[in-house]
mmCIF file of C-alpha atoms in Angstrom:
data_model
loop_
_atom_site.group_PDB
_atom_site.id
_atom_site.type_symbol
_atom_site.label_atom_id
_atom_site.label_comp_id
_atom_site.label_asym_id
_atom_site.label_seq_id
_atom_site.Cartn_x
_atom_site.Cartn_y
_atom_site.Cartn_z
ATOM 1 C CA GLN A 270 -47.810 55.684 7.559
ATOM 2 C CA VAL A 271 -49.371 57.333 4.120
ATOM 3 C CA GLN A 272 -47.919 56.235 0.814
ATOM 4 C CA LEU A 273 -47.737 58.359 -2.025
ATOM 5 C CA VAL A 274 -47.292 57.722 -5.883
ATOM 6 C CA GLU A 275 -47.031 60.551 -8.750
ATOM 7 C CA SER A 276 -47.315 60.061 -12.054
ATOM 8 C CA GLY A 277 -47.703 62.386 -15.116
ATOM 9 C CA GLY A 278 -44.572 64.021 -15.164
ATOM 10 C CA GLY A 279 -42.557 64.249 -19.040
ATOM 11 C CA SER A 280 -41.252 66.764 -21.203
ATOM 12 C CA VAL A 281 -43.419 69.964 -22.927
ATOM 13 C CA GLN A 282 -42.846 72.995 -24.530
ATOM 14 C CA ALA A 283 -42.936 76.222 -23.002
ATOM 15 C CA GLY A 284 -46.616 77.316 -23.146
ATOM 16 C CA GLY A 285 -47.404 73.618 -22.529
ATOM 17 C CA SER A 286 -49.609 71.802 -20.158
ATOM 18 C CA LEU A 287 -48.983 68.955 -18.092
ATOM 19 C CA ARG A 288 -51.484 67.052 -15.028
ATOM 20 C CA LEU A 289 -49.640 65.649 -12.435
ATOM 21 C CA SER A 290 -51.334 63.004 -9.959
ATOM 22 C CA CYS A 291 -50.592 61.808 -6.741
ATOM 23 C CA THR A 292 -52.480 58.163 -5.478
ATOM 24 C CA THR A 293 -52.339 58.488 -1.845
ATOM 25 C CA SER A 294 -53.438 55.351 0.657
ATOM 26 C CA GLY A 295 -55.318 57.428 3.177
ATOM 27 C CA ASN A 296 -56.799 61.297 3.121
ATOM 28 C CA THR A 297 -54.776 63.651 5.274
ATOM 29 C CA ALA A 298 -55.827 67.202 6.352
ATOM 30 C CA CYS A 299 -53.476 68.798 3.999
ATOM 31 C CA MET A 300 -51.923 67.592 0.567
ATOM 32 C CA ALA A 301 -49.155 69.464 -1.709
ATOM 33 C CA TRP A 302 -46.828 69.692 -4.336
ATOM 34 C CA PHE A 303 -43.163 70.554 -4.036
ATOM 35 C CA ARG A 304 -40.544 70.819 -6.539
ATOM 36 C CA GLN A 305 -36.846 70.901 -6.530
ATOM 37 C CA ALA A 306 -34.653 72.005 -9.578
ATOM 38 C CA PRO A 307 -31.067 71.617 -9.652
ATOM 39 C CA GLY A 308 -29.047 73.197 -7.129
ATOM 40 C CA LYS A 309 -32.179 74.528 -5.666
ATOM 41 C CA GLU A 310 -33.865 73.966 -2.603
ATOM 42 C CA ARG A 311 -37.338 72.039 -2.218
ATOM 43 C CA GLU A 312 -39.514 74.585 -2.823
ATOM 44 C CA GLY A 313 -43.634 74.188 -2.239
ATOM 45 C CA VAL A 314 -45.660 74.992 -5.234
ATOM 46 C CA ALA A 315 -49.753 74.473 -3.962
ATOM 47 C CA GLY A 316 -51.461 72.855 -1.069
ATOM 48 C CA ILE A 317 -54.744 72.152 -0.342
ATOM 49 C CA SER A 318 -56.424 70.849 2.637
ATOM 50 C CA ILE A 319 -59.172 68.261 2.991
ATOM 51 C CA ASP A 320 -62.261 70.750 2.793
ATOM 52 C CA GLY A 321 -60.767 72.052 -0.537
ATOM 53 C CA THR A 322 -58.998 75.449 0.733
ATOM 54 C CA SER A 323 -55.519 75.957 -1.531
ATOM 55 C CA ASP A 324 -52.613 77.889 -1.581
ATOM 56 C CA TYR A 325 -50.294 78.733 -4.356
ATOM 57 C CA GLU A 326 -46.481 80.274 -4.214
ATOM 58 C CA ASP A 327 -46.557 83.744 -5.903
ATOM 59 C CA SER A 328 -44.488 82.417 -9.253
ATOM 60 C CA VAL A 329 -47.441 79.437 -10.208
ATOM 61 C CA LYS A 330 -50.618 81.950 -9.215
ATOM 62 C CA GLY A 331 -52.883 81.779 -12.450
ATOM 63 C CA ARG A 332 -50.983 78.464 -14.350
ATOM 64 C CA PHE A 333 -51.136 75.915 -11.906
ATOM 65 C CA THR A 334 -54.554 74.634 -10.181
ATOM 66 C CA ILE A 335 -54.448 71.953 -7.360
ATOM 67 C CA SER A 336 -57.269 69.856 -6.453
ATOM 68 C CA ARG A 337 -57.950 66.687 -5.074
ATOM 69 C CA ASP A 338 -60.490 63.530 -4.898
ATOM 70 C CA THR A 339 -60.835 62.291 -1.434
ATOM 71 C CA ASP A 340 -63.336 59.537 -2.492
ATOM 72 C CA ARG A 341 -60.557 58.636 -5.089
ATOM 73 C CA LYS A 342 -57.986 59.619 -2.712
ATOM 74 C CA VAL A 343 -56.007 61.282 -5.918
ATOM 75 C CA LEU A 344 -54.248 64.441 -5.823
ATOM 76 C CA TYR A 345 -53.775 66.500 -8.881
ATOM 77 C CA LEU A 346 -51.984 69.256 -9.980
ATOM 78 C CA GLN A 347 -52.743 71.357 -13.743
ATOM 79 C CA MET A 348 -50.115 72.666 -14.907
ATOM 80 C CA ASN A 349 -50.887 75.257 -17.566
ATOM 81 C CA SER A 350 -48.702 78.047 -19.489
ATOM 82 C CA LEU A 351 -45.323 76.070 -18.637
ATOM 83 C CA LYS A 352 -41.894 78.115 -18.406
ATOM 84 C CA PRO A 353 -38.642 76.590 -18.617
ATOM 85 C CA GLU A 354 -38.408 77.774 -14.723
ATOM 86 C CA ASP A 355 -41.189 75.466 -14.019
ATOM 87 C CA THR A 356 -38.254 72.399 -15.028
ATOM 88 C CA ALA A 357 -37.927 70.361 -11.447
ATOM 89 C CA MET A 358 -38.507 66.976 -10.132
ATOM 90 C CA TYR A 359 -42.103 67.416 -8.899
ATOM 91 C CA TYR A 360 -43.326 66.107 -5.397
ATOM 92 C CA CYS A 361 -46.341 64.888 -3.731
ATOM 93 C CA ALA A 362 -46.691 65.530 0.294
ATOM 94 C CA ALA A 363 -48.953 65.132 2.908
ATOM 95 C CA LYS A 364 -49.460 65.827 6.541
ATOM 96 C CA ASN A 365 -52.085 65.199 9.484
ATOM 97 C CA SER A 366 -52.017 68.870 10.587
ATOM 98 C CA PHE A 367 -53.875 72.303 8.467
ATOM 99 C CA LEU A 368 -52.464 75.393 7.374
ATOM 100 C CA CYS A 369 -51.369 73.878 3.916
ATOM 101 C CA GLU A 370 -48.844 76.723 3.482
ATOM 102 C CA HIS A 371 -46.701 75.709 6.522
ATOM 103 C CA TRP A 372 -44.435 73.565 3.985
ATOM 104 C CA SER A 373 -41.530 72.699 6.606
ATOM 105 C CA GLU A 374 -44.542 70.712 8.201
ATOM 106 C CA TYR A 375 -44.782 67.737 5.643
ATOM 107 C CA HIS A 376 -43.957 64.347 6.415
ATOM 108 C CA TYR A 377 -45.033 62.344 4.026
ATOM 109 C CA TRP A 378 -43.778 62.238 0.567
ATOM 110 C CA GLY A 379 -43.707 60.514 -2.476
ATOM 111 C CA GLN A 380 -40.799 59.472 -4.929
ATOM 112 C CA GLY A 381 -41.254 62.574 -7.348
ATOM 113 C CA THR A 382 -41.722 62.722 -11.035
ATOM 114 C CA GLN A 383 -39.779 64.689 -13.386
ATOM 115 C CA VAL A 384 -40.836 67.630 -15.115
ATOM 116 C CA THR A 385 -39.182 69.006 -18.345
ATOM 117 C CA VAL A 386 -39.992 72.100 -19.549
ATOM 118 C CA SER A 387 -38.096 73.404 -22.909
ATOM 119 C CA SER A 388 -38.166 76.768 -24.718
#
């Protein structure tokens, strides 16, 4: 069992930046950030393998950067040029298999952290 705890959410104006962190109890093959906006399905935002290979959802490419520190067991999401449509609850997730962009296979989840972007 892997425990995940997110932090770093908050409110910011459009164009601003936030960095999310996720502390994990163990390293897994893949870790990822998901988000869920009110009335919408949860979607994969970015994933990263234990060797550092990353994948991004198209709408965040060039604005978000995912990274992980395997020694400290922390996952990060640097979010720049934030837009109101980025407003959502953001979740950290992990799985023991590779192909990190296979979003439906994640089975460890954090409790979420809220990100609100105002125009």
